[in-house]
């Protein structure tokens, strides 16, 4: 029986040395998780039991288990390199409708704008719709440079989401001027208004339009009528539209200290006014004159703030620790493009390794549970321009190698000893 135990020991030690060699060879593999060889003793099976003093048949390799401990975080210069600091796995689309999982965050963009790894597998997450990420949406391949993600508008609107605040005007109207000589307003005739200013606004397609405001001092010393006109870009018909055909946009009134006392009013600009009948949405936005004054000093524009913007394409991006990809556009705006979503398993050691730094879900790993980075303890936070290094401890591996080498030598010695005993028996006379 001694040969069998020694042979079992040699096989087990050899497999353990293979595991150690694999760990050492992957000491520089990003996201690699070290393997640990686990042994189990072997006894002969018997219907009547193994007896009072059973002798084992040696050892065997029960499993080679990967250790999902955290690896060190190293900094890189690639914003698409992503490290997971904590639990969870990146979800990757294998191109055949299945999802595989990895801790290797070395990503890049392919020719179609998808975030992929070195093997072309696409990183999955939630894509934003017009800058809004819907929590709980199914994970899909993340695509950064997509024509549908170009950012136009939103134009100024009444109400709406935060940020659509309309137009804010802060000017000083010269209290010393007299009413215009010509009472009929005409934006082409400076004699019909006292002062004017202009700002660029944008329609729903991102086309720029010049919105001009004209201030006409009323008969009352403390009131000013506000008229407006819009100048449209080339190709729009009409080129200039007088928005005050039905009278002034509104009236500003001031008290004896030059402080504004009137309320904001709403500007309405139709698609016809913008010169794109049926092609753009009409605009309706509040015009707020907070801070506007009437002092005995020259006319001045202190602030002109509007929340519209032209169309733009993605010029760059940042990935936050919560996985949100914030796109920077050529029109100076920033908005959410998508979010990386992580997966976790109750028994990650039960996942099936597929090579190329990816694993597949198995019956022993349990079903995947998806969540946003950092949302709970089972999902780590992300760090952009960084990578999780291999968790192989070279010092420990080299010491374990020495131990396994001694074990291999000892098992070989038991075979040699058994051979010597048998030789002695054969030589008996």
XYZ file of C-alpha atoms in Angstrom:
429
model
C 0.000 0.000 0.000
C 2.979 2.337 0.543
C 3.410 2.887 -3.185
C -0.176 4.134 -3.485
C 0.149 6.683 -0.698
C 3.455 7.955 -2.053
C 2.070 8.205 -5.587
C -0.989 10.107 -4.316
C 1.315 12.477 -2.463
C 3.447 13.029 -5.563
C 0.375 13.832 -7.683
C -1.044 16.199 -5.100
C 2.264 17.999 -4.573
C 2.755 18.262 -8.321
C -0.673 19.904 -8.775
C 0.058 22.273 -5.908
C 3.320 23.254 -7.590
C 1.362 23.832 -10.814
C -0.971 26.175 -8.938
C 1.967 28.050 -7.435
C 3.604 28.350 -10.840
C 0.370 29.715 -12.301
C 0.133 32.267 -9.493
C 3.716 33.405 -10.012
C 3.285 33.667 -13.779
C 0.237 35.919 -13.233
C 1.824 38.133 -10.609
C 1.625 41.037 -13.079
C -1.797 40.193 -14.551
C -4.290 42.964 -13.805
C -7.259 41.747 -11.777
C -5.833 38.220 -11.326
C -6.909 36.345 -8.211
C -4.454 33.913 -6.667
C -5.326 30.213 -6.566
C -4.987 28.012 -3.494
C -4.687 24.250 -3.650
C -6.803 22.489 -1.036
C -6.075 18.843 -0.099
C -8.205 16.034 1.324
C -7.184 12.666 2.733
C -8.313 9.407 1.080
C -9.610 6.268 2.787
C -10.723 2.978 1.255
C -14.494 2.594 1.141
C -16.016 -0.466 2.863
C -19.583 -1.527 3.523
C -18.623 -2.748 6.979
C -16.638 0.329 7.871
C -12.960 1.118 7.764
C -12.073 -0.851 10.869
C -10.737 0.248 14.212
C -7.405 1.525 12.927
C -7.802 2.437 9.260
C -4.776 3.437 7.220
C -5.443 6.051 4.575
C -4.694 5.736 0.900
C -2.894 9.058 0.710
C -4.100 12.500 -0.303
C -5.865 14.145 -3.192
C -6.502 17.661 -4.462
C -10.001 18.550 -3.306
C -10.143 21.875 -5.151
C -8.125 24.761 -6.468
C -9.909 27.795 -5.059
C -9.289 31.368 -6.154
C -8.944 33.916 -3.378
C -10.942 37.063 -4.121
C -9.043 39.338 -1.773
C -8.466 42.952 -2.766
C -5.438 43.677 -4.916
C -3.408 46.871 -4.716
C -4.604 49.896 -6.718
C -2.136 51.315 -9.232
C -2.528 54.647 -11.038
C -2.475 54.922 -14.868
C -2.853 57.679 -17.468
C -5.875 56.155 -19.215
C -9.250 57.522 -18.008
C -10.901 54.323 -19.231
C -8.829 52.182 -16.867
C -11.135 51.427 -13.938
C -10.284 49.757 -10.634
C -12.836 48.210 -8.281
C -11.970 48.956 -4.670
C -14.128 46.442 -2.845
C -16.507 43.708 -3.967
C -18.188 43.103 -7.286
C -17.339 42.324 -10.888
C -17.548 44.194 -14.160
C -20.220 42.793 -16.454
C -19.016 42.039 -19.976
C -21.074 41.164 -23.042
C -19.403 38.238 -24.804
C -20.992 39.082 -28.148
C -23.236 36.003 -28.118
C -25.916 37.248 -25.764
C -24.222 35.946 -22.609
C -22.627 37.903 -19.777
C -19.243 37.102 -18.283
C -17.510 38.803 -15.376
C -14.076 40.242 -14.700
C -12.035 42.286 -12.255
C -9.675 43.472 -14.986
C -10.540 47.114 -15.658
C -8.251 47.680 -18.649
C -10.725 49.217 -21.090
C -10.584 51.150 -24.330
C -12.935 52.371 -27.051
C -13.548 50.384 -30.208
C -14.283 51.845 -33.627
C -18.009 52.034 -32.827
C -17.565 53.923 -29.563
C -18.196 50.976 -27.206
C -16.100 50.444 -24.080
C -14.294 47.112 -24.590
C -11.478 45.075 -23.093
C -8.450 43.674 -24.922
C -10.530 40.740 -26.200
C -13.306 42.958 -27.575
C -15.839 42.153 -24.848
C -18.128 45.118 -24.195
C -18.524 46.651 -20.735
C -22.158 46.745 -19.603
C -24.106 49.311 -17.634
C -27.044 51.705 -17.970
C -27.138 54.217 -20.810
C -28.584 57.661 -20.083
C -31.480 59.070 -22.095
C -31.003 62.796 -22.733
C -28.743 63.001 -19.707
C -31.003 61.030 -17.344
C -30.067 57.616 -15.932
C -33.062 55.469 -15.017
C -32.134 53.331 -11.945
C -32.940 49.654 -12.295
C -32.803 49.643 -16.086
C -31.363 46.498 -17.745
C -27.618 46.496 -18.291
C -26.553 47.024 -21.902
C -23.171 47.596 -23.579
C -21.969 51.109 -22.812
C -21.429 53.269 -25.875
C -19.834 56.660 -25.409
C -19.527 58.083 -28.910
C -23.012 57.612 -30.289
C -24.694 60.049 -32.712
C -27.880 59.791 -30.656
C -25.986 61.157 -27.651
C -25.162 64.535 -29.230
C -26.451 67.235 -26.931
C -28.782 69.953 -28.207
C -31.026 72.260 -26.181
C -32.861 72.269 -23.961
C -34.285 75.667 -24.948
C -35.652 78.035 -22.353
C -38.955 76.674 -21.095
C -41.493 77.600 -18.469
C -41.217 75.129 -15.608
C -39.497 71.925 -16.596
C -36.566 70.284 -14.916
C -34.004 72.141 -12.789
C -31.674 74.184 -14.963
C -34.377 75.444 -17.351
C -34.569 78.776 -15.559
C -35.178 80.963 -18.592
C -33.586 84.374 -19.024
C -32.264 86.504 -16.177
C -31.528 90.153 -16.909
C -29.802 92.588 -14.578
C -29.418 96.095 -16.012
C -29.439 99.660 -14.802
C -31.888 101.921 -16.634
C -30.832 105.569 -16.723
C -33.434 107.535 -14.764
C -32.287 110.786 -16.362
C -33.475 110.063 -19.899
C -36.730 111.420 -21.323
C -39.436 109.388 -23.109
C -38.780 108.794 -26.855
C -39.940 111.342 -29.276
C -41.707 108.773 -31.499
C -44.326 106.808 -29.497
C -44.608 103.964 -32.073
C -41.944 101.288 -31.382
C -39.793 100.182 -34.287
C -36.645 98.176 -33.612
C -35.119 99.682 -36.769
C -35.600 103.220 -35.454
C -33.464 104.128 -32.407
C -35.687 107.176 -31.878
C -38.469 104.856 -30.700
C -36.541 103.364 -27.761
C -34.055 104.571 -25.179
C -31.774 101.622 -24.531
C -31.291 98.068 -25.772
C -29.337 94.876 -25.150
C -29.214 91.385 -26.658
C -28.459 87.790 -25.720
C -28.127 84.516 -27.651
C -30.871 81.954 -27.097
C -31.193 78.458 -28.602
C -34.094 76.530 -30.059
C -34.850 72.822 -29.597
C -32.407 71.890 -32.379
C -29.595 73.931 -30.895
C -29.808 76.727 -33.489
C -28.642 80.096 -32.081
C -30.929 83.133 -32.231
C -30.241 86.684 -31.084
C -32.917 87.829 -28.661
C -32.920 91.644 -28.411
C -34.694 93.675 -25.754
C -35.557 97.346 -26.130
C -36.362 99.575 -23.172
C -38.769 102.462 -23.705
C -39.246 104.928 -20.881
C -42.903 105.566 -20.183
C -44.630 108.835 -19.434
C -44.463 107.951 -15.749
C -40.931 108.581 -14.493
C -40.727 105.179 -12.812
C -41.954 102.882 -15.611
C -40.264 101.272 -18.632
C -41.901 99.243 -21.388
C -39.871 96.269 -22.652
C -40.109 95.262 -26.324
C -38.342 92.364 -28.039
C -37.245 91.061 -31.426
C -35.435 87.906 -32.505
C -32.771 87.692 -35.211
C -32.443 84.251 -36.770
C -29.445 82.472 -38.314
C -28.910 82.288 -42.087
C -31.388 79.947 -43.738
C -34.185 80.810 -41.338
C -37.228 82.667 -42.661
C -37.974 85.356 -41.598
C -34.534 86.685 -40.738
C -35.776 89.123 -38.058
C -39.100 88.966 -36.227
C -40.619 91.778 -34.186
C -42.032 90.055 -31.092
C -43.763 93.236 -29.940
C -46.387 93.572 -32.650
C -49.087 93.109 -30.061
C -47.545 95.572 -27.645
C -44.677 95.507 -25.158
C -43.447 92.256 -23.644
C -44.031 93.745 -20.206
C -43.558 96.829 -18.062
C -40.897 97.441 -15.425
C -41.750 99.699 -12.512
C -39.473 101.116 -9.814
C -39.937 102.824 -6.485
C -38.381 106.119 -5.397
C -35.117 104.393 -4.494
C -34.690 102.881 -7.968
C -35.610 99.359 -6.786
C -37.624 97.112 -9.088
C -41.198 96.500 -7.915
C -42.739 94.671 -10.897
C -42.982 90.895 -11.323
C -41.259 88.747 -14.003
C -43.069 88.162 -17.269
C -43.056 85.396 -19.851
C -41.582 85.594 -23.339
C -43.185 83.520 -26.081
C -41.298 82.844 -29.318
C -43.098 80.627 -31.811
C -41.462 78.295 -34.304
C -42.571 80.702 -37.024
C -40.849 83.567 -35.196
C -37.680 81.461 -35.212
C -37.921 80.922 -38.959
C -38.281 77.135 -38.750
C -42.024 76.556 -38.950
C -42.788 72.967 -37.979
C -39.112 72.107 -37.494
C -38.496 73.357 -33.938
C -40.500 73.774 -30.763
C -41.892 77.141 -29.793
C -40.150 78.757 -26.838
C -41.864 79.972 -23.702
C -39.562 81.140 -20.960
C -39.680 83.518 -17.999
C -37.764 86.768 -18.230
C -36.590 87.701 -14.749
C -35.213 91.182 -14.030
C -33.970 90.519 -10.491
C -31.449 93.166 -9.481
C -32.444 95.559 -12.254
C -32.358 99.167 -11.082
C -33.274 102.676 -12.190
C -30.533 104.997 -11.022
C -29.335 108.356 -12.207
C -26.363 106.825 -14.022
C -25.583 105.557 -17.498
C -27.286 102.447 -18.839
C -25.274 99.305 -18.044
C -25.731 95.556 -18.347
C -24.641 93.836 -15.143
C -25.667 90.274 -16.028
C -27.409 88.352 -18.817
C -27.919 84.710 -17.939
C -29.778 82.160 -20.053
C -29.827 78.393 -19.747
C -30.056 77.314 -23.393
C -27.123 75.998 -25.392
C -26.282 74.835 -28.872
C -25.717 71.331 -30.128
C -22.487 69.599 -29.207
C -20.664 66.303 -29.470
C -18.818 64.352 -26.813
C -15.289 65.686 -26.337
C -14.264 63.919 -23.123
C -15.570 62.196 -20.036
C -14.958 61.400 -16.379
C -15.950 58.248 -14.510
C -16.977 58.795 -10.893
C -16.618 56.425 -7.962
C -20.325 55.602 -8.304
C -19.750 54.483 -11.899
C -21.481 57.470 -13.491
C -19.844 58.515 -16.756
C -20.036 62.305 -17.061
C -19.605 63.490 -20.632
C -18.053 66.826 -21.566
C -19.397 68.283 -24.810
C -18.005 70.715 -27.346
C -20.728 73.237 -26.443
C -19.307 73.561 -22.939
C -22.008 71.457 -21.299
C -21.622 68.348 -19.150
C -24.181 65.623 -18.683
C -24.467 62.003 -17.600
C -23.847 59.556 -20.441
C -24.209 56.259 -18.589
C -23.307 54.317 -15.465
C -21.182 51.232 -14.903
C -23.173 48.569 -13.034
C -21.433 45.845 -11.011
C -22.483 42.259 -10.298
C -21.902 40.251 -7.133
C -22.325 36.584 -6.166
C -22.961 34.882 -2.859
C -20.169 32.422 -3.592
C -17.666 34.029 -5.979
C -15.291 31.080 -5.458
C -17.896 28.929 -7.184
C -17.652 30.918 -10.419
C -16.272 29.097 -13.434
C -12.945 30.510 -14.672
C -12.879 30.859 -18.453
C -9.399 32.294 -18.899
C -8.616 35.732 -20.283
C -9.371 37.123 -16.834
C -13.111 36.374 -17.006
C -15.469 34.111 -15.082
C -18.906 32.746 -15.776
C -21.815 32.238 -13.431
C -22.279 28.630 -12.284
C -24.690 26.629 -10.173
C -22.352 26.869 -7.183
C -21.752 30.616 -7.453
C -25.443 31.456 -7.147
C -27.350 33.974 -9.225
C -25.815 37.342 -9.913
C -27.037 40.395 -8.027
C -26.474 43.720 -9.767
C -26.064 47.102 -8.143
C -24.391 50.482 -8.469
C -20.811 50.900 -7.231
C -20.630 51.859 -3.581
C -24.380 51.465 -3.000
C -23.921 48.664 -0.439
C -21.054 46.816 1.174
C -21.042 44.114 -1.486
C -20.250 46.613 -4.256
C -16.942 48.429 -4.182
C -16.362 51.954 -5.420
C -14.683 52.668 -8.725
C -11.507 54.612 -9.371
C -10.874 55.951 -12.847
C -7.371 56.046 -14.355
C -6.389 53.209 -12.031
C -6.163 49.414 -12.080
C -6.451 46.664 -9.508
C -3.208 44.734 -9.551
C -2.852 40.982 -9.063
C -3.301 39.882 -5.438
C -0.475 37.328 -5.736
C 1.967 37.575 -2.810
C 5.259 36.518 -4.383
C 6.991 36.041 -1.039
C 4.265 33.727 0.212
C 4.225 31.827 -3.087
C 7.982 31.210 -2.983
C 7.791 29.963 0.604
C 4.875 27.688 -0.305
C 6.874 26.425 -3.265
C 9.675 25.361 -0.943
C 7.155 23.581 1.281
C 5.593 21.739 -1.655
C 9.032 20.833 -2.965
C 9.888 19.249 0.393
C 6.542 17.453 0.369
C 7.251 16.102 -3.126
C 10.693 14.917 -2.029
C 9.261 13.280 1.102
C 6.629 11.389 -0.897
C 9.282 10.230 -3.328
C 11.283 9.004 -0.337
C 8.365 6.884 0.909
C 8.247 5.167 -2.497
C 11.999 4.611 -2.339
C 11.699 3.159 1.178
C 8.849 0.846 0.165
C 10.923 -0.333 -2.779
C 13.819 -1.100 -0.446
C 11.526 -3.144 1.836
C 10.140 -5.145 -1.062
C 13.669 -5.804 -2.305
C 14.548 -7.160 1.141
C 11.529 -9.503 1.051
C 12.387 -10.720 -2.432
C 15.939 -11.544 -1.323
C 14.791 -13.715 1.586
C 15.916 -17.378 1.233
